[in-house]
Amino acid sequence: MIGVTILGATGSIGINTLDVLSLHPGRFTVVALTGNRDVDGLYRQCLQWRPAYAVLVDAAAAGRLSRQLRSAGSNTRVLSGAAALEEVVRLPETDYVMAAIVGAAGLAPTLAAARAGKRVLLANKESLVMAGRIFMDEVRRHGAGLLPIDSEHNALFQCMPADRSGTLAERGVTRILLTGSGGPFRETPLAQLPLMTPEQACAHPNWEMGRKISVDSATMMNKGLEVIEACWLFNATLEQIQVVIHPQSVIHSLVEYADGSVLAQLGNPDMRTPIAHALAWPQRMAAGVAALDLVQVGRLDFQAPDYNRFPCLRLALAAMAAGGTAPAALNAANEVAVQAFLERRIRFTDIPPVIEYTLERVTPCDPVSLAVILASDTQARRIAQEWIGKLRN
Ligand code: NAD
Ligand code: MG
């Protein structure tokens, strides 16, 4: 049996992962499930899956979960605090770690999984955006596995040459074509964008996801973060990656080769496909996903991205080009701005200016250590809050 620990079990990716695991009861066992403070969600999951450990980062929530589980006769041990996330990742029983915490909070435990040499199923793209070089180095040094869960990167992984050594050019790859739906506001009149609510931003046409990534999809910051993620995962330069708008979300991304071949991975937009792929790799197993009906789909459309409509995409590419800790600062400012938008403290169209303001003011650093990266994250959050604070005065 393969032991699976899920970081962010109570979220969208976590729930989809358990759904896939439920189709393969003899093959996987759940070692630990973690969440932030969702007592009810984790309680239900613990009763169903009987993991050895459950973690809630929030101590009061963990206390409540522990009491509820005990009175239900459960043997699951409840831990609390961010350090406990790293503890359950390192357990010898943990073979695979689904890294599905949202945001910068996912970096430390995901890195711990790489350092412990586990197979990392990486949904938490923010880890790579913040600390791409360190993360990739640790994966290599500790012989960890790294399977992308982000649908585009999982598609690229599937379309890449099987031999994973050498540069893209040495392997005959000329370009990566990263597709994106354009989100819910692809055709919204620009004048209406300032009025868009969190509910509208979170109503994605093709995917059902957590709130933060849903807003990122609406601003297309998500695609910017994904370009950075692809640079690290596939050792690609910015020039080797082209973003293509593909509203149907049926082609999940493509790899272009020197001989003119372009390989694509297609499927219904359902995260259980990349999750099942990464769990079973190099084999294949059922994901519970409906077969793709191309006749029903009918047509596949493609457009160039509109950088005027989606300034966040431009800001992300610029941060990656600047290098150093700029992507970490971009990520931090974005997290602050998205949270403020979700709490209705700023408008949808205030998100890019918060990030731009921050990037103009952070101290550029060489990301030589995690400490430097986290200091940049902290500084960027403070500057982003300062922009938001100015709105009030
Ligand atoms: P979500 O908001 O639905 O779930 C987030 C999970 O992280 C929850 O379990 C929550 O309890 C936990 N969490 C939140 N803050 C935490 C903290 N400070 N410490 C510890 N745990 C914390 O998010 P999601 O949509 O499942 O996305 C998770 C990650 O996967 C993100 O990085 C996202 O970009 C990536 N991703 C998601 C999808 C998708 O379809 N949802 C697709 C591709 C990539
Ligand atoms: Mg994606």
Short mmCIF file of C-alpha atoms and ligand atoms in Angstrom, two decimals:
data_model
loop_
_atom_site.label_atom_id
_atom_site.label_comp_id
_atom_site.label_asym_id
_atom_site.label_seq_id
_atom_site.Cartn_x
_atom_site.Cartn_y
_atom_site.Cartn_z
CA MET A 1 0.00 0.00 0.00
CA ILE A 2 1.21 3.50 -0.82
CA GLY A 3 0.89 5.96 2.08
CA VAL A 4 -0.54 9.34 1.07
CA THR A 5 -0.48 12.53 3.14
CA ILE A 6 -2.65 15.38 1.91
CA LEU A 7 -1.67 18.95 2.78
CA GLY A 8 -4.82 21.03 2.31
CA ALA A 9 -7.17 18.03 2.44
CA THR A 10 -10.24 20.18 3.13
CA GLY A 11 -9.80 22.29 -0.01
CA SER A 12 -10.84 21.77 -3.60
CA ILE A 13 -7.74 19.78 -4.64
CA GLY A 14 -7.73 17.86 -1.36
CA ILE A 15 -11.35 16.78 -1.79
CA ASN A 16 -10.73 15.77 -5.41
CA THR A 17 -7.70 13.74 -4.29
CA LEU A 18 -9.75 11.79 -1.74
CA ASP A 19 -12.36 11.25 -4.43
CA VAL A 20 -9.74 9.61 -6.69
CA LEU A 21 -8.31 7.58 -3.79
CA SER A 22 -11.78 6.23 -3.02
CA LEU A 23 -11.74 4.49 -6.41
CA HIS A 24 -8.58 2.56 -5.48
CA PRO A 25 -9.04 1.26 -1.93
CA GLY A 26 -6.47 -1.58 -2.11
CA ARG A 27 -3.71 0.58 -3.51
CA PHE A 28 -3.40 3.66 -1.29
CA THR A 29 -3.79 4.36 2.38
CA VAL A 30 -4.24 7.82 3.90
CA VAL A 31 -1.53 8.61 6.47
CA ALA A 32 -2.36 12.21 7.38
CA LEU A 33 -4.93 14.84 6.43
CA THR A 34 -4.36 18.53 7.11
CA GLY A 35 -6.31 21.75 7.02
CA ASN A 36 -6.14 25.26 8.35
CA ARG A 37 -9.19 25.62 10.62
CA ASP A 38 -12.10 23.72 9.00
CA VAL A 39 -13.08 21.48 11.94
CA ASP A 40 -16.25 20.05 10.39
CA GLY A 41 -14.63 19.27 7.03
CA LEU A 42 -11.63 17.51 8.55
CA TYR A 43 -13.82 15.70 11.11
CA ARG A 44 -15.90 14.11 8.36
CA GLN A 45 -12.79 13.18 6.36
CA CYS A 46 -11.15 11.62 9.43
CA LEU A 47 -14.18 9.46 10.22
CA GLN A 48 -14.27 8.22 6.63
CA TRP A 49 -10.53 7.74 6.04
CA ARG A 50 -9.21 6.94 9.54
CA PRO A 51 -5.80 8.56 9.00
CA ALA A 52 -3.13 8.06 11.67
CA TYR A 53 -2.79 11.85 11.96
CA ALA A 54 -4.86 14.95 11.35
CA VAL A 55 -3.46 18.48 11.53
CA LEU A 56 -5.28 21.77 11.90
CA VAL A 57 -2.88 24.70 11.97
CA ASP A 58 -5.22 26.71 14.19
CA ALA A 59 -4.73 25.45 17.77
CA ALA A 60 -8.28 26.15 19.01
CA ALA A 61 -9.75 24.39 15.97
CA ALA A 62 -7.40 21.43 16.50
CA GLY A 63 -8.57 21.17 20.11
CA ARG A 64 -12.18 21.03 19.01
CA LEU A 65 -11.42 18.42 16.33
CA SER A 66 -9.54 16.29 18.84
CA ARG A 67 -12.46 16.31 21.31
CA GLN A 68 -15.02 15.53 18.59
CA LEU A 69 -12.96 12.65 17.21
CA ARG A 70 -12.37 11.19 20.64
CA SER A 71 -16.08 11.17 21.46
CA ALA A 72 -16.72 9.47 18.11
CA GLY A 73 -14.26 6.72 19.09
CA SER A 74 -11.65 7.67 16.47
CA ASN A 75 -7.97 6.75 16.90
CA THR A 76 -6.70 9.62 14.72
CA ARG A 77 -4.09 11.74 16.54
CA VAL A 78 -4.72 15.45 16.15
CA LEU A 79 -1.77 17.85 15.95
CA SER A 80 -1.74 21.62 15.59
CA GLY A 81 0.58 24.36 14.39
CA ALA A 82 2.47 24.88 11.13
CA ALA A 83 5.40 22.70 12.30
CA ALA A 84 3.06 19.71 12.54
CA LEU A 85 2.51 19.93 8.77
CA GLU A 86 6.21 19.21 8.27
CA GLU A 87 6.09 16.45 10.87
CA VAL A 88 3.39 14.42 9.11
CA VAL A 89 5.08 14.92 5.74
CA ARG A 90 8.29 13.37 7.07
CA LEU A 91 6.65 10.28 8.62
CA PRO A 92 8.20 7.07 7.26
CA GLU A 93 4.67 5.84 6.41
CA THR A 94 4.20 8.83 4.08
CA ASP A 95 5.27 7.88 0.55
CA TYR A 96 3.40 10.52 -1.46
CA VAL A 97 2.59 14.10 -0.41
CA MET A 98 -0.22 15.96 -2.13
CA ALA A 99 0.89 19.59 -1.72
CA ALA A 100 -2.47 21.37 -1.96
CA ILE A 101 -2.26 24.20 0.56
CA VAL A 102 -3.10 27.53 -1.04
CA GLY A 103 -0.52 30.31 -1.09
CA ALA A 104 2.82 30.97 0.59
CA ALA A 105 1.75 28.91 3.61
CA GLY A 106 2.38 25.84 1.47
CA LEU A 107 6.06 26.53 0.90
CA ALA A 108 7.61 25.16 4.12
CA PRO A 109 5.76 21.83 4.27
CA THR A 110 6.11 21.27 0.50
CA LEU A 111 9.84 21.90 0.77
CA ALA A 112 9.96 19.52 3.75
CA ALA A 113 8.40 16.83 1.55
CA ALA A 114 11.11 17.36 -1.10
CA ARG A 115 13.83 17.26 1.56
CA ALA A 116 12.41 14.01 2.92
CA GLY A 117 12.68 12.50 -0.57
CA LYS A 118 8.94 11.87 -0.94
CA ARG A 119 6.98 11.87 -4.19
CA VAL A 120 5.63 15.43 -4.23
CA LEU A 121 2.35 15.92 -6.10
CA LEU A 122 2.59 19.65 -6.58
CA ALA A 123 -0.60 21.70 -6.71
CA ASN A 124 0.80 24.57 -4.61
CA LYS A 125 2.32 26.55 -7.49
CA GLU A 126 3.16 29.41 -5.10
CA SER A 127 6.06 27.27 -3.72
CA LEU A 128 7.77 27.29 -7.08
CA VAL A 129 6.99 30.94 -7.76
CA MET A 130 8.56 31.95 -4.45
CA ALA A 131 11.48 29.57 -4.25
CA GLY A 132 11.81 27.83 -7.61
CA ARG A 133 15.55 27.37 -7.62
CA ILE A 134 15.82 26.19 -4.00
CA PHE A 135 12.86 23.86 -4.42
CA MET A 136 14.17 22.25 -7.63
CA ASP A 137 17.65 21.89 -6.08
CA GLU A 138 16.22 20.15 -3.01
CA VAL A 139 14.16 17.79 -5.16
CA ARG A 140 17.32 16.74 -7.01
CA ARG A 141 19.54 16.57 -3.94
CA HIS A 142 17.15 14.34 -2.00
CA GLY A 143 15.96 12.23 -4.93
CA ALA A 144 12.36 13.32 -4.40
CA GLY A 145 9.72 12.70 -7.05
CA LEU A 146 7.97 15.72 -8.54
CA LEU A 147 4.70 15.34 -10.40
CA PRO A 148 2.79 18.50 -11.39
CA ILE A 149 -0.89 18.63 -10.50
CA ASP A 150 -1.66 21.98 -12.14
CA SER A 151 -3.57 20.78 -15.21
CA GLU A 152 -1.37 22.68 -17.69
CA HIS A 153 1.88 21.45 -16.18
CA ASN A 154 0.58 17.94 -15.84
CA ALA A 155 -0.34 18.12 -19.54
CA LEU A 156 3.16 19.39 -20.39
CA PHE A 157 4.73 16.63 -18.30
CA GLN A 158 2.72 14.10 -20.31
CA CYS A 159 3.75 15.64 -23.66
CA MET A 160 7.45 16.06 -22.84
CA PRO A 161 10.04 13.53 -24.06
CA ALA A 162 10.35 10.57 -21.68
CA ASP A 163 14.09 11.20 -21.24
CA ARG A 164 14.16 14.03 -18.69
CA SER A 165 17.88 14.86 -18.81
CA GLY A 166 19.34 17.86 -20.64
CA THR A 167 17.93 21.18 -21.74
CA LEU A 168 14.68 21.56 -23.65
CA ALA A 169 16.64 22.27 -26.85
CA GLU A 170 18.76 19.14 -26.40
CA ARG A 171 15.56 17.16 -26.12
CA GLY A 172 14.18 18.65 -29.35
CA VAL A 173 11.62 20.91 -27.66
CA THR A 174 11.31 24.36 -29.20
CA ARG A 175 8.37 25.82 -27.27
CA ILE A 176 5.86 25.30 -24.51
CA LEU A 177 2.34 26.45 -25.33
CA LEU A 178 0.52 27.17 -22.08
CA THR A 179 -3.24 27.38 -22.49
CA GLY A 180 -5.62 29.40 -20.31
CA SER A 181 -9.37 29.91 -20.54
CA GLY A 182 -9.22 33.66 -19.98
CA GLY A 183 -11.46 33.24 -16.92
CA PRO A 184 -14.92 34.69 -16.29
CA PHE A 185 -14.08 38.22 -17.50
CA ARG A 186 -12.55 37.39 -20.88
CA GLU A 187 -15.26 39.32 -22.69
CA THR A 188 -16.62 41.62 -19.97
CA PRO A 189 -16.60 45.25 -21.17
CA LEU A 190 -13.50 46.90 -19.66
CA ALA A 191 -15.62 49.69 -18.13
CA GLN A 192 -17.50 47.10 -16.04
CA LEU A 193 -14.42 45.40 -14.58
CA PRO A 194 -14.20 47.78 -11.56
CA LEU A 195 -17.71 46.69 -10.55
CA MET A 196 -17.05 42.95 -10.58
CA THR A 197 -17.79 41.26 -7.23
CA PRO A 198 -15.97 38.36 -5.53
CA GLU A 199 -18.93 36.13 -6.42
CA GLN A 200 -18.61 37.00 -10.12
CA ALA A 201 -14.83 36.56 -10.03
CA CYS A 202 -15.18 33.14 -8.40
CA ALA A 203 -17.72 31.89 -10.96
CA HIS A 204 -15.22 30.32 -13.36
CA PRO A 205 -16.76 29.09 -16.62
CA ASN A 206 -14.91 25.72 -16.71
CA TRP A 207 -13.30 24.93 -13.34
CA GLU A 208 -14.56 24.81 -9.75
CA MET A 209 -11.68 25.86 -7.50
CA GLY A 210 -10.77 27.56 -4.23
CA ARG A 211 -11.48 31.29 -3.97
CA LYS A 212 -7.89 32.53 -4.24
CA ILE A 213 -7.04 30.67 -7.45
CA SER A 214 -10.47 31.60 -8.85
CA VAL A 215 -9.68 35.30 -8.46
CA ASP A 216 -6.21 34.65 -9.90
CA SER A 217 -7.90 33.12 -12.93
CA ALA A 218 -10.13 36.16 -13.32
CA THR A 219 -7.12 38.52 -13.28
CA MET A 220 -5.01 35.97 -15.21
CA MET A 221 -2.37 36.25 -12.49
CA ASN A 222 -2.89 32.50 -12.37
CA LYS A 223 -1.46 32.18 -15.87
CA GLY A 224 1.45 34.43 -14.91
CA LEU A 225 2.21 32.25 -11.88
CA GLU A 226 1.93 29.22 -14.16
CA VAL A 227 4.48 30.61 -16.63
CA ILE A 228 6.91 30.97 -13.72
CA GLU A 229 6.00 27.49 -12.50
CA ALA A 230 6.67 26.07 -16.00
CA CYS A 231 10.07 27.81 -16.20
CA TRP A 232 11.20 25.98 -13.05
CA LEU A 233 9.54 22.63 -13.69
CA PHE A 234 10.79 22.27 -17.25
CA ASN A 235 13.96 24.34 -17.13
CA ALA A 236 12.49 26.72 -19.71
CA THR A 237 13.20 30.38 -20.41
CA LEU A 238 10.39 32.95 -20.65
CA GLU A 239 11.03 33.17 -24.39
CA GLN A 240 10.29 29.45 -24.74
CA ILE A 241 6.78 29.81 -23.31
CA GLN A 242 3.78 31.15 -25.19
CA VAL A 243 0.47 31.79 -23.45
CA VAL A 244 -2.54 30.94 -25.61
CA ILE A 245 -6.13 31.73 -24.68
CA HIS A 246 -8.30 28.67 -25.21
CA PRO A 247 -11.79 29.30 -23.80
CA GLN A 248 -13.00 25.67 -23.85
CA SER A 249 -10.23 24.36 -21.50
CA VAL A 250 -10.11 21.05 -23.38
CA ILE A 251 -6.48 21.26 -24.49
CA HIS A 252 -4.59 21.58 -21.22
CA SER A 253 -1.29 22.63 -22.85
CA LEU A 254 1.07 21.67 -25.68
CA VAL A 255 4.73 20.96 -26.41
CA GLU A 256 6.22 22.04 -29.75
CA TYR A 257 9.16 20.06 -31.19
CA ALA A 258 11.98 20.97 -33.61
CA ASP A 259 10.45 18.83 -36.37
CA GLY A 260 7.20 20.81 -36.31
CA SER A 261 5.26 18.26 -34.22
CA VAL A 262 3.03 19.72 -31.55
CA LEU A 263 1.84 17.32 -28.85
CA ALA A 264 -1.20 18.23 -26.79
CA GLN A 265 -2.97 16.65 -23.84
CA LEU A 266 -6.77 16.88 -23.98
CA GLY A 267 -9.49 16.00 -21.55
CA ASN A 268 -12.55 17.29 -19.77
CA PRO A 269 -11.64 20.09 -17.37
CA ASP A 270 -11.58 17.95 -14.22
CA MET A 271 -8.68 18.03 -11.75
CA ARG A 272 -9.15 14.34 -10.98
CA THR A 273 -7.34 13.55 -14.26
CA PRO A 274 -3.99 15.15 -13.32
CA ILE A 275 -4.40 13.90 -9.73
CA ALA A 276 -4.91 10.30 -10.87
CA HIS A 277 -2.05 10.67 -13.36
CA ALA A 278 0.38 11.81 -10.66
CA LEU A 279 -0.75 9.16 -8.17
CA ALA A 280 -0.44 6.30 -10.66
CA TRP A 281 2.58 7.48 -12.70
CA PRO A 282 4.19 5.82 -14.60
CA GLN A 283 1.07 3.69 -14.79
CA ARG A 284 -2.47 4.86 -15.49
CA MET A 285 -5.58 4.38 -13.40
CA ALA A 286 -9.23 5.44 -13.39
CA ALA A 287 -10.01 8.97 -12.20
CA GLY A 288 -13.80 8.87 -12.27
CA VAL A 289 -13.75 11.43 -15.09
CA ALA A 290 -16.26 11.24 -17.96
CA ALA A 291 -14.79 10.41 -21.37
CA LEU A 292 -14.11 13.41 -23.59
CA ASP A 293 -16.81 13.76 -26.26
CA LEU A 294 -15.16 15.75 -29.05
CA VAL A 295 -18.34 15.92 -31.11
CA GLN A 296 -20.12 17.42 -28.12
CA VAL A 297 -17.23 19.91 -27.66
CA GLY A 298 -17.61 20.78 -31.35
CA ARG A 299 -14.90 23.40 -31.68
CA LEU A 300 -11.68 24.56 -30.08
CA ASP A 301 -10.82 28.27 -30.19
CA PHE A 302 -7.53 30.07 -29.65
CA GLN A 303 -6.60 33.74 -29.12
CA ALA A 304 -3.61 35.81 -28.08
CA PRO A 305 -3.79 37.11 -24.48
CA ASP A 306 -4.88 40.73 -24.02
CA TYR A 307 -2.29 42.33 -21.71
CA ASN A 308 -4.37 45.49 -21.46
CA ARG A 309 -7.30 43.58 -20.00
CA PHE A 310 -5.02 41.40 -17.85
CA PRO A 311 -2.18 43.59 -16.47
CA CYS A 312 -1.42 40.90 -13.83
CA LEU A 313 -0.14 38.60 -16.57
CA ARG A 314 2.27 41.30 -17.72
CA LEU A 315 3.39 42.00 -14.13
CA ALA A 316 4.12 38.31 -13.52
CA LEU A 317 6.21 37.97 -16.67
CA ALA A 318 8.12 41.15 -15.75
CA ALA A 319 8.80 39.83 -12.24
CA MET A 320 10.18 36.58 -13.64
CA ALA A 321 12.34 38.54 -16.10
CA ALA A 322 13.63 40.69 -13.22
CA GLY A 323 14.46 37.50 -11.32
CA GLY A 324 15.79 37.36 -7.76
CA THR A 325 13.08 37.72 -5.14
CA ALA A 326 10.76 39.66 -7.50
CA PRO A 327 8.48 36.63 -8.12
CA ALA A 328 8.20 36.04 -4.35
CA ALA A 329 7.26 39.70 -3.86
CA LEU A 330 4.76 39.50 -6.73
CA ASN A 331 3.18 36.45 -5.13
CA ALA A 332 2.98 38.07 -1.70
CA ALA A 333 1.47 41.33 -3.01
CA ASN A 334 -1.01 39.32 -5.04
CA GLU A 335 -2.09 37.29 -2.00
CA VAL A 336 -2.67 40.49 -0.03
CA ALA A 337 -4.58 42.14 -2.89
CA VAL A 338 -6.75 39.09 -3.59
CA GLN A 339 -7.62 38.76 0.10
CA ALA A 340 -8.56 42.45 0.26
CA PHE A 341 -10.72 42.06 -2.85
CA LEU A 342 -12.44 38.97 -1.42
CA GLU A 343 -13.14 41.00 1.76
CA ARG A 344 -14.53 43.83 -0.39
CA ARG A 345 -11.87 46.29 0.81
CA ILE A 346 -10.62 47.01 -2.74
CA ARG A 347 -12.12 46.74 -6.22
CA PHE A 348 -11.25 44.04 -8.74
CA THR A 349 -9.28 46.54 -10.81
CA ASP A 350 -7.26 47.62 -7.75
CA ILE A 351 -5.46 44.27 -7.69
CA PRO A 352 -2.87 45.07 -10.41
CA PRO A 353 -1.97 48.54 -9.00
CA VAL A 354 -1.36 47.02 -5.53
CA ILE A 355 1.11 44.58 -7.09
CA GLU A 356 2.76 47.17 -9.31
CA TYR A 357 3.17 49.59 -6.39
CA THR A 358 4.75 46.82 -4.33
CA LEU A 359 7.15 45.64 -7.02
CA GLU A 360 8.37 49.20 -7.53
CA ARG A 361 9.26 49.49 -3.83
CA VAL A 362 10.59 46.12 -2.64
CA THR A 363 14.33 45.64 -2.16
CA PRO A 364 15.57 43.33 -4.93
CA CYS A 365 17.58 40.43 -3.47
CA ASP A 366 19.33 37.33 -4.67
CA PRO A 367 17.18 34.42 -3.39
CA VAL A 368 20.13 32.59 -1.86
CA SER A 369 18.21 31.19 1.10
CA LEU A 370 14.70 30.60 2.29
CA ALA A 371 15.23 33.33 4.89
CA VAL A 372 15.91 35.91 2.17
CA ILE A 373 12.81 34.82 0.28
CA LEU A 374 10.60 34.95 3.37
CA ALA A 375 11.96 38.41 4.26
CA SER A 376 11.02 39.60 0.78
CA ASP A 377 7.55 38.05 1.20
CA THR A 378 7.11 39.92 4.50
CA GLN A 379 8.32 43.22 3.08
CA ALA A 380 6.04 42.90 0.04
CA ARG A 381 3.00 42.17 2.23
CA ARG A 382 3.71 45.29 4.29
CA ILE A 383 4.04 47.49 1.19
CA ALA A 384 0.89 46.04 -0.37
CA GLN A 385 -1.04 46.71 2.85
CA GLU A 386 0.29 50.27 2.78
CA TRP A 387 -1.30 50.82 -0.67
CA ILE A 388 -4.59 49.43 0.57
CA GLY A 389 -4.38 51.53 3.75
CA LYS A 390 -4.01 54.69 1.65
CA LEU A 391 -7.43 54.04 0.09
CA ARG A 392 -9.05 54.54 3.48
CA ASN A 393 -7.45 57.93 4.20
P1 NAD B 1 -8.70 25.83 -1.40
O1 NAD B 1 -8.81 27.19 -0.87
O2 NAD B 1 -9.93 25.13 -1.85
O3 NAD B 1 -8.00 24.89 -0.29
C1 NAD B 1 -6.85 25.29 0.35
C2 NAD B 1 -6.42 24.30 1.42
O4 NAD B 1 -5.28 24.85 2.12
C3 NAD B 1 -7.50 24.04 2.50
O5 NAD B 1 -7.41 22.71 2.93
C4 NAD B 1 -7.08 24.99 3.62
O6 NAD B 1 -7.50 24.53 4.90
C5 NAD B 1 -5.57 24.93 3.51
N1 NAD B 1 -4.93 26.15 4.02
C6 NAD B 1 -5.27 27.43 3.75
N2 NAD B 1 -4.46 28.29 4.40
C7 NAD B 1 -3.60 27.53 5.11
C8 NAD B 1 -2.54 27.83 6.01
N3 NAD B 1 -2.21 29.10 6.31
N4 NAD B 1 -1.85 26.79 6.55
C9 NAD B 1 -2.19 25.52 6.28
N5 NAD B 1 -3.20 25.17 5.45
C10 NAD B 1 -3.90 26.16 4.86
O7 NAD B 1 -7.61 25.88 -2.58
P2 NAD B 1 -7.48 24.93 -3.85
O8 NAD B 1 -8.29 25.45 -4.95
O9 NAD B 1 -7.64 23.51 -3.45
O10 NAD B 1 -5.96 25.20 -4.26
C11 NAD B 1 -4.88 24.65 -3.55
C12 NAD B 1 -3.60 24.85 -4.35
O11 NAD B 1 -3.72 24.13 -5.58
C13 NAD B 1 -3.33 26.31 -4.74
O12 NAD B 1 -1.96 26.54 -4.70
C14 NAD B 1 -3.84 26.39 -6.16
O13 NAD B 1 -3.15 27.36 -6.93
C15 NAD B 1 -3.52 24.99 -6.68
N6 NAD B 1 -4.36 24.57 -7.79
C16 NAD B 1 -5.70 24.40 -7.60
C17 NAD B 1 -6.50 24.00 -8.66
C18 NAD B 1 -7.99 23.76 -8.47
O14 NAD B 1 -8.64 23.31 -9.40
N7 NAD B 1 -8.55 24.04 -7.32
C19 NAD B 1 -5.94 23.80 -9.93
C20 NAD B 1 -4.58 23.99 -10.09
C21 NAD B 1 -3.79 24.37 -9.01
MG MG B 2 -3.68 25.58 -13.94
#
